[in-house]
CSV table of N, CA and C in Angstrom, one decimal:
chain,number,residue,atom,x,y,z
A,1,MET,N,-130.7,115.0,-144.3
A,1,MET,CA,-130.7,116.2,-145.2
A,1,MET,C,-132.0,117.1,-144.8
A,2,ASN,N,-131.8,118.3,-144.8
A,2,ASN,CA,-132.9,119.3,-144.5
A,2,ASN,C,-134.1,119.0,-145.5
A,3,PRO,N,-135.3,118.9,-145.0
A,3,PRO,CA,-136.4,118.7,-145.9
A,3,PRO,C,-136.6,119.7,-147.0
A,4,SER,N,-136.3,121.0,-146.8
A,4,SER,CA,-136.4,122.0,-147.8
A,4,SER,C,-135.3,121.8,-148.9
A,5,THR,N,-134.2,121.3,-148.5
A,5,THR,CA,-133.1,121.1,-149.4
A,5,THR,C,-133.4,119.9,-150.3
A,6,GLU,N,-134.0,118.8,-149.7
A,6,GLU,CA,-134.4,117.6,-150.4
A,6,GLU,C,-135.5,118.0,-151.4
A,7,ARG,N,-136.4,118.8,-151.0
A,7,ARG,CA,-137.5,119.3,-151.9
A,7,ARG,C,-137.0,120.0,-153.1
A,8,MET,N,-136.0,120.9,-152.8
A,8,MET,CA,-135.4,121.7,-153.9
A,8,MET,C,-134.6,120.8,-154.9
A,9,LEU,N,-133.9,119.8,-154.3
A,9,LEU,CA,-133.1,118.9,-155.2
A,9,LEU,C,-134.1,118.0,-156.1
A,10,THR,N,-135.2,117.6,-155.5
A,10,THR,CA,-136.2,116.8,-156.2
A,10,THR,C,-136.8,117.7,-157.3
A,11,ARG,N,-137.1,118.9,-157.0
A,11,ARG,CA,-137.6,119.9,-158.0
A,11,ARG,C,-136.6,120.1,-159.2
A,12,ILE,N,-135.4,120.3,-158.8
A,12,ILE,CA,-134.4,120.6,-159.8
A,12,ILE,C,-134.2,119.3,-160.7
A,13,LYS,N,-134.2,118.2,-160.1
A,13,LYS,CA,-134.1,116.9,-160.9
A,13,LYS,C,-135.3,116.8,-161.9
A,14,SER,N,-136.5,117.1,-161.4
A,14,SER,CA,-137.7,117.1,-162.2
A,14,SER,C,-137.7,118.0,-163.3
A,15,ILE,N,-137.2,119.2,-163.1
A,15,ILE,CA,-137.0,120.2,-164.1
A,15,ILE,C,-136.0,119.7,-165.2
A,16,TYR,N,-134.9,119.2,-164.8
A,16,TYR,CA,-133.9,118.7,-165.7
A,16,TYR,C,-134.6,117.6,-166.6
A,17,LEU,N,-135.3,116.6,-166.0
A,17,LEU,CA,-135.9,115.5,-166.7
A,17,LEU,C,-137.0,116.0,-167.7
A,18,PHE,N,-137.7,117.1,-167.3
A,18,PHE,CA,-138.7,117.7,-168.1
A,18,PHE,C,-138.1,118.3,-169.3
A,19,ILE,N,-137.0,119.0,-169.1
A,19,ILE,CA,-136.3,119.7,-170.3
A,19,ILE,C,-135.8,118.6,-171.2
A,20,LYS,N,-135.2,117.6,-170.6
A,20,LYS,CA,-134.6,116.5,-171.4
A,20,LYS,C,-135.7,115.8,-172.3
A,21,LYS,N,-136.8,115.6,-171.7
A,21,LYS,CA,-137.9,114.9,-172.4
A,21,LYS,C,-138.5,115.8,-173.5
A,22,LYS,N,-138.6,117.1,-173.3
A,22,LYS,CA,-139.2,118.0,-174.2
A,22,LYS,C,-138.2,118.5,-175.3
A,23,GLY,N,-137.0,118.4,-175.0
A,23,GLY,CA,-136.0,118.9,-176.0
A,23,GLY,C,-135.5,120.3,-175.7
A,24,SER,N,-136.5,121.2,-175.7
A,24,SER,CA,-136.2,122.6,-175.3
A,24,SER,C,-137.5,123.2,-174.7
A,25,VAL,N,-137.4,124.0,-173.7
A,25,VAL,CA,-138.6,124.6,-173.1
A,25,VAL,C,-138.3,126.1,-172.7
A,26,SER,N,-139.3,126.8,-172.6
A,26,SER,CA,-139.2,128.2,-172.1
A,26,SER,C,-139.3,128.3,-170.6
A,27,THR,N,-138.8,129.3,-170.1
A,27,THR,CA,-138.9,129.6,-168.6
A,27,THR,C,-140.4,129.6,-168.3
A,28,LYS,N,-141.2,130.2,-169.1
A,28,LYS,CA,-142.7,130.3,-168.9
A,28,LYS,C,-143.3,128.9,-168.8
A,29,GLU,N,-142.9,128.0,-169.7
A,29,GLU,CA,-143.4,126.6,-169.6
A,29,GLU,C,-143.1,126.0,-168.3
A,30,LEU,N,-141.9,126.2,-167.8
A,30,LEU,CA,-141.5,125.6,-166.5
A,30,LEU,C,-142.3,126.1,-165.4
A,31,VAL,N,-142.6,127.4,-165.4
A,31,VAL,CA,-143.4,128.1,-164.4
A,31,VAL,C,-144.8,127.4,-164.4
A,32,GLU,N,-145.4,127.3,-165.6
A,32,GLU,CA,-146.7,126.7,-165.7
A,32,GLU,C,-146.7,125.2,-165.3
A,33,GLU,N,-145.7,124.5,-165.7
A,33,GLU,CA,-145.7,123.0,-165.5
A,33,GLU,C,-145.5,122.7,-164.0
A,34,PHE,N,-144.6,123.5,-163.3
A,34,PHE,CA,-144.3,123.1,-161.9
A,34,PHE,C,-145.0,124.0,-160.9
A,35,GLY,N,-145.7,125.0,-161.3
A,35,GLY,CA,-146.5,125.8,-160.4
A,35,GLY,C,-145.7,126.6,-159.4
A,36,ILE,N,-144.5,127.1,-159.9
A,36,ILE,CA,-143.6,127.8,-159.0
A,36,ILE,C,-143.3,129.2,-159.7
A,37,THR,N,-142.7,130.1,-158.9
A,37,THR,CA,-142.5,131.4,-159.5
A,37,THR,C,-141.4,131.4,-160.5
A,38,GLU,N,-141.4,132.4,-161.3
A,38,GLU,CA,-140.3,132.6,-162.3
A,38,GLU,C,-138.9,132.7,-161.7
A,39,ARG,N,-138.9,133.4,-160.5
A,39,ARG,CA,-137.6,133.5,-159.8
A,39,ARG,C,-137.1,132.2,-159.3
A,40,THR,N,-138.0,131.3,-158.8
A,40,THR,CA,-137.6,130.0,-158.4
A,40,THR,C,-137.1,129.1,-159.5
A,41,VAL,N,-137.8,129.2,-160.7
A,41,VAL,CA,-137.4,128.5,-161.9
A,41,VAL,C,-136.0,129.0,-162.2
A,42,GLN,N,-135.8,130.3,-162.2
A,42,GLN,CA,-134.5,130.9,-162.6
A,42,GLN,C,-133.4,130.4,-161.7
A,43,ARG,N,-133.6,130.3,-160.4
A,43,ARG,CA,-132.6,129.8,-159.4
A,43,ARG,C,-132.3,128.4,-159.7
A,44,ASP,N,-133.3,127.6,-160.0
A,44,ASP,CA,-133.1,126.1,-160.3
A,44,ASP,C,-132.3,126.0,-161.6
A,45,LEU,N,-132.6,126.8,-162.6
A,45,LEU,CA,-131.9,126.7,-163.9
A,45,LEU,C,-130.5,127.2,-163.7
A,46,ASN,N,-130.2,128.1,-162.8
A,46,ASN,CA,-128.9,128.5,-162.5
A,46,ASN,C,-128.0,127.4,-162.0
A,47,VAL,N,-128.6,126.6,-161.1
A,47,VAL,CA,-127.9,125.4,-160.5
A,47,VAL,C,-127.6,124.4,-161.6
A,48,LEU,N,-128.6,124.2,-162.5
A,48,LEU,CA,-128.4,123.2,-163.6
A,48,LEU,C,-127.3,123.8,-164.6
A,49,GLU,N,-127.4,125.1,-164.9
A,49,GLU,CA,-126.4,125.7,-165.8
A,49,GLU,C,-125.0,125.6,-165.2
A,50,TYR,N,-124.9,126.0,-163.9
A,50,TYR,CA,-123.6,125.9,-163.2
A,50,TYR,C,-123.0,124.6,-163.3
A,51,ASN,N,-123.8,123.5,-163.3
A,51,ASN,CA,-123.3,122.1,-163.4
A,51,ASN,C,-123.2,121.6,-164.8
A,52,ASN,N,-123.4,122.5,-165.8
A,52,ASN,CA,-123.2,122.2,-167.2
A,52,ASN,C,-124.2,121.2,-167.6
A,53,LEU,N,-125.5,121.2,-167.1
A,53,LEU,CA,-126.5,120.3,-167.5
A,53,LEU,C,-127.5,120.9,-168.4
A,54,VAL,N,-127.7,122.2,-168.4
A,54,VAL,CA,-128.6,122.9,-169.3
A,54,VAL,C,-127.9,124.1,-169.9
A,55,VAL,N,-128.4,124.6,-171.0
A,55,VAL,CA,-127.8,125.8,-171.6
A,55,VAL,C,-129.0,126.6,-172.2
A,56,SER,N,-128.9,127.9,-172.2
A,56,SER,CA,-129.9,128.7,-172.8
A,56,SER,C,-129.5,129.0,-174.2
A,57,THR,N,-130.3,128.4,-175.2
A,57,THR,CA,-129.9,128.6,-176.6
A,57,THR,C,-130.4,130.0,-177.1
A,58,GLU,N,-131.4,130.6,-176.5
A,58,GLU,CA,-131.8,131.9,-176.7
A,58,GLU,C,-132.5,132.4,-175.5
A,59,ARG,N,-132.7,133.7,-175.3
A,59,ARG,CA,-133.2,134.2,-174.1
A,59,ARG,C,-134.5,133.5,-173.7
A,60,GLY,N,-134.4,132.9,-172.5
A,60,GLY,CA,-135.6,132.3,-171.9
A,60,GLY,C,-135.9,130.9,-172.5
A,61,VAL,N,-135.1,130.3,-173.3
A,61,VAL,CA,-135.3,129.0,-173.9
A,61,VAL,C,-134.1,128.1,-173.4
A,62,TRP,N,-134.5,126.9,-172.9
A,62,TRP,CA,-133.5,126.1,-172.3
A,62,TRP,C,-133.5,124.7,-172.9
A,63,THR,N,-132.3,124.1,-173.0
A,63,THR,CA,-132.1,122.7,-173.5
A,63,THR,C,-131.0,122.1,-172.7
A,64,THR,N,-131.0,120.7,-172.7
A,64,THR,CA,-130.0,120.0,-172.0
A,64,THR,C,-128.7,120.0,-172.8
A,65,THR,N,-127.6,119.8,-172.1
A,65,THR,CA,-126.3,119.6,-172.7
A,65,THR,C,-126.0,118.2,-173.0
A,66,LYS,N,-124.9,117.9,-173.6
A,66,LYS,CA,-124.6,116.5,-174.0
A,66,LYS,C,-123.9,115.8,-172.8
A,67,LYS,N,-123.7,116.5,-171.7
A,67,LYS,CA,-123.1,115.9,-170.5
A,67,LYS,C,-123.8,114.6,-170.0
A,68,LYS,N,-123.1,113.6,-169.8
A,68,LYS,CA,-123.7,112.3,-169.3
A,68,LYS,C,-124.1,112.5,-167.9
A,69,VAL,N,-125.3,112.0,-167.6
A,69,VAL,CA,-125.9,112.2,-166.2
A,69,VAL,C,-126.5,110.8,-165.8
A,70,LYS,N,-126.2,110.5,-164.6
A,70,LYS,CA,-126.8,109.3,-164.0
A,70,LYS,C,-127.9,109.8,-163.0
A,71,VAL,N,-129.1,109.5,-163.3
A,71,VAL,CA,-130.2,110.0,-162.5
A,71,VAL,C,-130.7,108.9,-161.6
A,72,SER,N,-130.7,109.1,-160.3
A,72,SER,CA,-131.1,108.1,-159.4
A,72,SER,C,-132.3,108.5,-158.6
């Protein structure tokens, strides 16, 4: 696998686990926690949302869905 793809997948997994642990987080919290741009956070959240793993309960606030996930 391409190193940049692997890095992206690792980051997305970390973001998902962070949201799951905190319950709900803002986009700004994710930017500060992971030290990445708001645009990068938004792209990663789009991937998670597309896969029905997170949902935005209000503008800029994210929480995980009830979908069962096996994290390896």
